[in-house]
Amino acid sequence: MDGLNDLRGGWLERIAEAADEAALEELRVAALGKKGEISLKMRELGRMTPEERQVAGPALNALKDEVNSALAAKKAALGDAALEARLRGEWLDVTLPGRHRRVGTIHPVSQVMEEVTAIFADMGFAVAEGPQIETDWYNFDALNIPGHHPARAEMDTFYTHRAPGDNRPPHVLRTHTSPVQIRHMEAHGAPVRVIAPGRVYRADYDQTHTPMFHQVEGLAIDRDISMANLKWVLEEFFTAYFGTSVKTRFRASHFPFTEPSAEVDIQCSWEGGTVKVGEGDDWLEVLGSGMVHPHVLRSAGVDPDEWQGFAFGMGIDRIAMLKYGIPDLRAFFDSDLRWLRHYGFAALEVPAVHSGV
Ligand code: DAH
């Protein structure tokens, strides 16, 4: 019986000191496995006298139970400690401030192009495109601007360079979006209802002019389209775009590619140096327009005896400045992050007529 006490002390101590579950399992096998020390002791019971067995049996059983519970308790303690350690290792302070991620913004020109496209799409206009490097033919001749015409000089055209000895006429950076009229009619014929937004180029630089800027062309050709349709479309456009009813003023003008031609002003007021659209009795010029000249239709392969319609060309940067109160056009293209953050739009503010552009 003295031996049992030592046995008990030894096993309980080793169990208490087990470093992990594997060590614990080894101890279990060594104590209570088939050939474990305690199991072997129990086998000896058979060789004892009944009197001896009556004392040793319960004592061994108690020892076995005690070692078993010690193993189970230690196993649970090891598991708890492991979990504790893991929790400590993976601890996360959710009260820390989040890490700031910089998000870019949509440039006002892109935003306004989307707005313009949404409004005209609502009136049935599709979007057409053309190249920014154009031939003389599409940029000038096909638009009824012959070689000697002052408009060619007035437009401060950028010409591309030809190699010495190459006598073909140079290409130009398109000075307006009007060549898309020709390209679109050539490719699709009549009837037509398109807008063509895009970049255009002129050698000019001051507070309201940059060498690259943006226009949107409009073209509607059918059998009986008139100036009245033009007026309605433009008034509808300005009212949707500025979100308030805007009066327009049509002034007789001249463009080689339209007859008759009109420049269009919108109603505005100037107060304290800022312009407000849709009120007051000043006027601001925003576009050129007119009935497409028969020569232009013919250049594009459309029969002017059958088809007629209107065209217009509007400055996108100009109407962006007006709507969003941006004073200097040059800053549009400086790529200054402070400017972009201030005037830019969130990427998810998608313009739609139904949500108010
Ligand atoms: N292309 C002209 C410009 O850039 C604007 C313009 C005027 C376009 C009259 C048109 C138009 O389509 O009919 O100054």
Coordinates of C-alpha atoms and ligand atoms in Angstrom, one line a residue:
M1 CA 0.0 0.0 0.0
D2 CA 3.0 2.3 0.6
G3 CA 4.0 1.5 -2.9
L4 CA 0.7 2.8 -4.2
N5 CA 1.1 6.1 -2.5
D6 CA 4.5 6.7 -4.2
L7 CA 2.9 5.5 -7.5
R8 CA 0.1 8.0 -7.1
G9 CA 2.4 10.9 -6.2
G10 CA 4.7 10.1 -9.2
W11 CA 1.9 10.0 -11.8
L12 CA 0.1 13.1 -10.5
E13 CA 3.3 15.1 -10.6
R14 CA 4.2 14.0 -14.1
I15 CA 0.6 14.8 -15.3
A16 CA 0.8 18.2 -13.7
E17 CA 4.1 18.9 -15.5
A18 CA 3.0 17.6 -19.0
A19 CA 3.8 20.3 -21.5
D20 CA 1.3 19.5 -24.2
E21 CA -1.4 17.0 -25.3
A22 CA 1.1 14.6 -26.9
A23 CA 3.1 14.3 -23.7
L24 CA -0.2 13.8 -21.8
E25 CA -1.2 11.0 -24.1
E26 CA 2.2 9.3 -23.6
L27 CA 1.6 9.5 -19.9
R28 CA -1.9 8.0 -20.2
V29 CA -0.5 5.0 -22.2
A30 CA 2.4 4.6 -19.7
A31 CA 0.0 4.5 -16.7
L32 CA -3.3 3.1 -17.9
G33 CA -2.5 1.5 -21.3
K34 CA -2.6 -2.3 -21.7
K35 CA 1.0 -2.5 -20.4
G36 CA 0.7 0.7 -18.3
E37 CA 2.1 0.6 -14.8
I38 CA -1.2 0.9 -13.1
S39 CA -2.8 -1.7 -15.5
L40 CA -0.1 -4.2 -14.7
K41 CA -0.6 -3.6 -10.9
M42 CA -4.3 -4.4 -11.4
R43 CA -3.4 -7.6 -13.1
E44 CA -1.5 -8.6 -9.9
L45 CA -4.9 -8.6 -8.1
G46 CA -5.6 -12.1 -9.4
R47 CA -2.6 -13.6 -7.7
M48 CA -3.6 -12.1 -4.3
T49 CA -5.5 -13.8 -1.5
P50 CA -9.1 -12.7 -1.2
E51 CA -8.2 -10.7 1.9
E52 CA -5.4 -8.9 0.2
R53 CA -7.6 -8.2 -2.8
Q54 CA -10.3 -6.7 -0.7
V55 CA -7.9 -4.0 0.4
A56 CA -5.8 -3.6 -2.8
G57 CA -8.7 -3.7 -5.3
P58 CA -10.6 -0.6 -4.2
A59 CA -7.3 1.3 -3.6
L60 CA -6.1 0.5 -7.2
N61 CA -9.5 1.4 -8.7
A62 CA -9.5 4.7 -6.8
L63 CA -5.9 5.4 -8.1
K64 CA -7.0 4.6 -11.6
D65 CA -10.0 6.9 -11.4
E66 CA -7.8 9.6 -9.9
V67 CA -5.2 9.4 -12.6
N68 CA -7.9 9.4 -15.2
S69 CA -9.5 12.6 -13.8
A70 CA -6.1 14.2 -13.5
L71 CA -5.4 13.4 -17.2
A72 CA -8.8 14.8 -18.2
A73 CA -8.4 17.9 -16.1
K74 CA -4.9 18.6 -17.4
K75 CA -6.1 18.0 -21.0
A76 CA -8.8 20.7 -20.5
A77 CA -6.3 23.0 -18.9
L78 CA -3.9 22.6 -21.9
G79 CA -6.7 23.3 -24.3
D80 CA -7.8 26.4 -22.5
A81 CA -4.2 27.7 -22.4
A82 CA -3.8 27.0 -26.1
L83 CA -7.0 28.9 -26.9
E84 CA -5.9 31.7 -24.6
A85 CA -2.5 32.0 -26.4
R86 CA -4.2 32.0 -29.8
L87 CA -6.6 34.7 -28.8
R88 CA -3.8 36.8 -27.4
G89 CA -1.9 36.3 -30.7
E90 CA -4.8 37.2 -32.9
W91 CA -6.0 40.1 -30.8
L92 CA -7.3 43.0 -32.8
D93 CA -8.1 46.5 -31.5
V94 CA -11.3 47.3 -33.3
T95 CA -11.4 50.7 -31.6
L96 CA -8.3 51.9 -33.6
P97 CA -9.1 54.4 -36.3
G98 CA -9.5 52.8 -39.8
R99 CA -6.6 53.1 -42.3
H100 CA -7.5 55.8 -44.8
R101 CA -7.6 54.8 -48.4
R102 CA -7.4 57.5 -51.0
V103 CA -10.0 57.3 -53.7
G104 CA -9.8 59.3 -56.9
T105 CA -12.5 61.5 -58.3
I106 CA -14.3 61.8 -61.6
H107 CA -13.1 64.9 -63.5
P108 CA -15.8 67.5 -64.0
V109 CA -15.4 67.1 -67.8
S110 CA -16.1 63.4 -67.6
Q111 CA -19.0 64.0 -65.3
V112 CA -20.5 66.7 -67.6
M113 CA -20.0 64.5 -70.7
E114 CA -22.0 61.8 -68.9
E115 CA -24.7 64.2 -67.9
V116 CA -25.0 65.6 -71.5
T117 CA -25.1 62.1 -72.9
A118 CA -27.8 61.0 -70.4
I119 CA -30.0 64.0 -71.3
F120 CA -29.6 63.6 -75.1
A121 CA -30.0 59.9 -74.8
D122 CA -33.4 60.6 -73.1
M123 CA -34.4 62.5 -76.3
G124 CA -33.3 59.6 -78.6
F125 CA -29.8 60.7 -79.5
A126 CA -27.1 58.1 -79.8
V127 CA -23.4 58.8 -79.3
A128 CA -21.0 59.0 -82.3
E129 CA -17.2 59.3 -82.4
G130 CA -14.5 60.3 -84.7
P131 CA -10.7 60.5 -84.7
Q132 CA -8.9 63.5 -83.1
I133 CA -6.3 63.5 -85.8
E134 CA -8.3 64.4 -88.9
T135 CA -7.7 65.1 -92.6
D136 CA -8.2 68.5 -94.1
W137 CA -11.2 67.1 -95.9
Y138 CA -13.2 66.1 -92.8
N139 CA -12.2 69.0 -90.7
F140 CA -12.7 71.7 -93.4
D141 CA -13.6 70.9 -97.0
A142 CA -16.5 68.5 -96.4
L143 CA -17.9 71.1 -93.9
N144 CA -18.0 73.7 -96.7
I145 CA -14.9 75.5 -95.5
P146 CA -12.7 75.8 -98.6
G147 CA -8.9 76.4 -98.6
H148 CA -9.1 80.1 -98.8
H149 CA -11.8 80.5 -96.2
P150 CA -10.9 82.8 -93.3
A151 CA -12.4 80.2 -90.9
R152 CA -9.3 78.0 -91.5
A153 CA -7.0 80.8 -90.3
E154 CA -9.3 81.9 -87.5
M155 CA -9.3 78.4 -86.0
D156 CA -5.6 78.4 -85.1
T157 CA -5.2 75.0 -86.4
F158 CA -2.5 72.6 -85.3
Y159 CA -1.0 70.8 -88.3
T160 CA 1.0 67.6 -88.3
H161 CA 4.4 67.5 -89.9
R162 CA 5.1 65.6 -93.2
A163 CA 8.5 64.2 -94.0
P164 CA 10.5 66.4 -96.5
G165 CA 9.4 65.5 -100.0
D166 CA 6.0 64.1 -98.9
N167 CA 3.6 66.5 -100.6
R168 CA 0.4 65.1 -99.3
P169 CA -1.7 67.6 -97.4
P170 CA -0.9 67.5 -93.6
H171 CA -3.3 66.0 -91.1
V172 CA -4.8 68.4 -88.5
L173 CA -5.7 68.0 -84.9
R174 CA -9.5 68.4 -85.3
T175 CA -10.5 72.0 -84.4
H176 CA -14.1 71.0 -83.7
T177 CA -16.3 68.0 -83.4
S178 CA -18.1 68.9 -86.6
P179 CA -16.1 66.4 -88.8
V180 CA -18.0 63.6 -86.9
Q181 CA -21.1 64.8 -88.7
I182 CA -19.6 63.9 -92.0
R183 CA -18.1 60.6 -90.8
H184 CA -21.4 59.5 -89.2
M185 CA -23.6 60.3 -92.2
E186 CA -21.1 58.7 -94.6
A187 CA -21.2 55.5 -92.5
H188 CA -24.9 55.4 -91.6
G189 CA -26.8 57.7 -94.0
A190 CA -30.0 59.4 -93.0
P191 CA -32.1 59.7 -90.8
V192 CA -29.6 60.7 -88.0
R193 CA -29.9 61.6 -84.4
V194 CA -26.5 61.7 -82.7
I195 CA -24.3 63.7 -80.4
A196 CA -20.5 63.5 -80.6
P197 CA -18.7 64.6 -77.5
G198 CA -14.9 64.7 -77.6
R199 CA -11.6 66.6 -77.5
V200 CA -10.7 69.3 -79.9
Y201 CA -7.5 71.4 -80.4
R202 CA -6.7 75.1 -81.2
A203 CA -3.6 77.1 -80.6
D204 CA -5.0 79.4 -77.9
Y205 CA -4.3 80.0 -74.2
D206 CA -5.8 82.3 -71.6
Q207 CA -8.3 82.1 -68.7
T208 CA -11.1 80.8 -70.9
H209 CA -9.0 79.0 -73.7
T210 CA -6.7 76.0 -73.6
P211 CA -5.1 74.4 -76.6
M212 CA -7.1 71.2 -75.9
F213 CA -10.7 71.5 -74.9
H214 CA -14.0 69.6 -75.3
Q215 CA -17.1 70.0 -77.5
V216 CA -20.2 68.2 -78.0
E217 CA -21.7 68.1 -81.5
G218 CA -25.3 67.5 -82.2
L219 CA -26.9 66.3 -85.5
A220 CA -30.5 65.5 -86.3
I221 CA -31.4 64.8 -89.9
D222 CA -34.8 63.7 -91.2
R223 CA -37.3 64.7 -93.8
D224 CA -38.8 67.6 -92.1
I225 CA -36.6 68.7 -89.2
S226 CA -36.6 72.5 -88.7
M227 CA -35.1 75.3 -86.5
A228 CA -38.1 74.9 -84.3
N229 CA -37.0 71.3 -83.4
L230 CA -33.5 72.7 -82.7
K231 CA -34.9 75.3 -80.3
W232 CA -37.0 72.8 -78.4
V233 CA -34.2 70.3 -78.1
L234 CA -31.7 72.9 -76.8
E235 CA -34.2 74.5 -74.3
E236 CA -35.1 71.0 -73.1
F237 CA -31.4 70.3 -72.7
F238 CA -30.5 73.4 -70.8
T239 CA -33.4 73.0 -68.4
A240 CA -32.5 69.4 -67.6
Y241 CA -28.8 70.2 -67.4
F242 CA -29.0 73.3 -65.2
G243 CA -32.0 71.9 -63.2
T244 CA -33.9 75.1 -63.7
S245 CA -35.9 76.6 -66.6
V246 CA -33.4 78.5 -68.8
K247 CA -34.3 81.1 -71.4
T248 CA -32.3 80.9 -74.7
R249 CA -31.6 83.7 -77.2
F250 CA -30.9 82.8 -80.8
R251 CA -28.8 85.3 -82.6
A252 CA -28.4 85.2 -86.4
S253 CA -24.8 84.3 -87.2
H254 CA -22.7 82.7 -89.9
F255 CA -21.0 79.3 -90.1
P256 CA -19.9 77.8 -93.4
F257 CA -21.6 74.4 -92.6
T258 CA -25.1 75.8 -91.7
E259 CA -27.7 77.9 -93.4
P260 CA -29.3 79.7 -91.6
S261 CA -26.9 79.8 -88.7
A262 CA -27.5 80.9 -85.1
E263 CA -25.4 81.5 -82.0
V264 CA -27.3 80.6 -78.9
D265 CA -27.0 82.4 -75.6
I266 CA -28.5 81.4 -72.3
Q267 CA -30.0 83.7 -69.7
C268 CA -27.7 84.6 -66.7
S269 CA -26.9 87.1 -64.1
W270 CA -23.6 88.5 -62.9
E271 CA -23.5 89.3 -59.2
G272 CA -20.3 89.9 -57.3
G273 CA -18.3 88.4 -60.1
T274 CA -20.1 85.1 -60.1
V275 CA -22.4 84.0 -62.9
K276 CA -25.8 82.4 -62.3
V277 CA -27.6 80.7 -65.1
G278 CA -31.4 80.8 -65.5
E279 CA -31.9 84.3 -63.9
G280 CA -31.2 88.0 -64.6
D281 CA -31.0 89.7 -67.9
D282 CA -27.5 89.1 -69.1
W283 CA -26.7 86.6 -71.8
L284 CA -23.9 84.1 -72.2
E285 CA -22.9 82.5 -75.5
V286 CA -22.7 78.7 -75.2
L287 CA -23.0 77.3 -78.7
G288 CA -23.2 77.6 -82.5
S289 CA -25.9 76.0 -84.5
G290 CA -28.0 76.0 -87.6
M291 CA -29.6 74.0 -90.4
V292 CA -27.1 71.8 -92.0
H293 CA -25.9 73.3 -95.3
P294 CA -26.8 71.3 -98.4
H295 CA -23.1 71.1 -99.5
V296 CA -22.4 69.4 -96.2
L297 CA -25.1 66.8 -96.7
R298 CA -23.9 66.2 -100.2
S299 CA -20.3 65.8 -99.0
A300 CA -21.4 63.1 -96.7
G301 CA -23.5 61.3 -99.4
V302 CA -26.9 62.4 -98.1
D303 CA -29.3 63.8 -100.7
P304 CA -30.3 67.4 -99.6
D305 CA -33.4 67.3 -101.7
E306 CA -34.7 64.5 -99.5
W307 CA -33.1 65.2 -96.1
Q308 CA -32.6 68.2 -93.9
G309 CA -31.8 68.9 -90.3
F310 CA -30.0 70.8 -87.6
A311 CA -26.6 70.7 -86.1
F312 CA -25.0 72.4 -83.1
G313 CA -21.6 72.5 -81.4
M314 CA -21.3 73.3 -77.7
G315 CA -18.3 73.8 -75.4
I316 CA -18.4 71.2 -72.7
D317 CA -15.8 72.8 -70.5
R318 CA -17.7 76.1 -70.7
I319 CA -21.0 74.5 -69.5
A320 CA -19.1 72.6 -66.8
M321 CA -17.6 75.9 -65.5
L322 CA -21.1 77.5 -65.5
K323 CA -22.9 74.7 -63.7
Y324 CA -20.2 73.9 -61.1
G325 CA -18.9 77.5 -60.6
I326 CA -15.3 76.8 -61.7
P327 CA -13.6 80.1 -62.6
D328 CA -10.5 79.2 -64.6
L329 CA -10.5 76.8 -67.5
R330 CA -6.7 76.3 -67.4
A331 CA -6.9 74.5 -64.0
F332 CA -9.1 71.8 -65.7
F333 CA -6.0 70.3 -67.3
D334 CA -3.3 71.0 -64.6
S335 CA -3.8 67.6 -62.9
D336 CA -3.5 69.4 -59.5
L337 CA -4.8 66.8 -57.0
R338 CA -6.1 69.6 -54.7
W339 CA -8.2 70.9 -57.6
L340 CA -9.4 67.4 -58.5
R341 CA -10.4 66.6 -55.0
H342 CA -12.3 69.9 -54.7
Y343 CA -14.1 69.8 -58.0
G344 CA -14.2 66.1 -58.8
F345 CA -17.1 63.8 -58.3
A346 CA -17.5 60.5 -56.4
A347 CA -17.2 57.5 -58.7
L348 CA -20.7 56.3 -57.8
E349 CA -22.5 59.5 -58.6
V350 CA -23.7 58.3 -61.9
P351 CA -25.7 60.9 -63.8
A352 CA -29.2 59.9 -64.9
V353 CA -32.1 62.0 -66.0
H354 CA -34.5 60.3 -63.6
S355 CA -32.4 61.1 -60.6
G356 CA -31.6 64.7 -61.6
V357 CA -28.3 65.1 -63.4
Ligands
DAH1 N1 -17.9 73.9 -85.1 C1 -18.2 75.2 -84.6 C2 -17.0 75.6 -83.7 O1 -16.3 74.8 -83.3 C3 -19.4 75.1 -83.7 C4 -20.6 74.8 -84.5 C5 -21.4 75.8 -85.0 C6 -21.0 73.5 -84.7 C7 -22.5 75.6 -85.8 C8 -22.2 73.2 -85.4 C9 -22.9 74.3 -86.0 O2 -22.6 72.0 -85.7 O3 -24.0 74.0 -86.7 O4 -16.9 76.8 -83.5

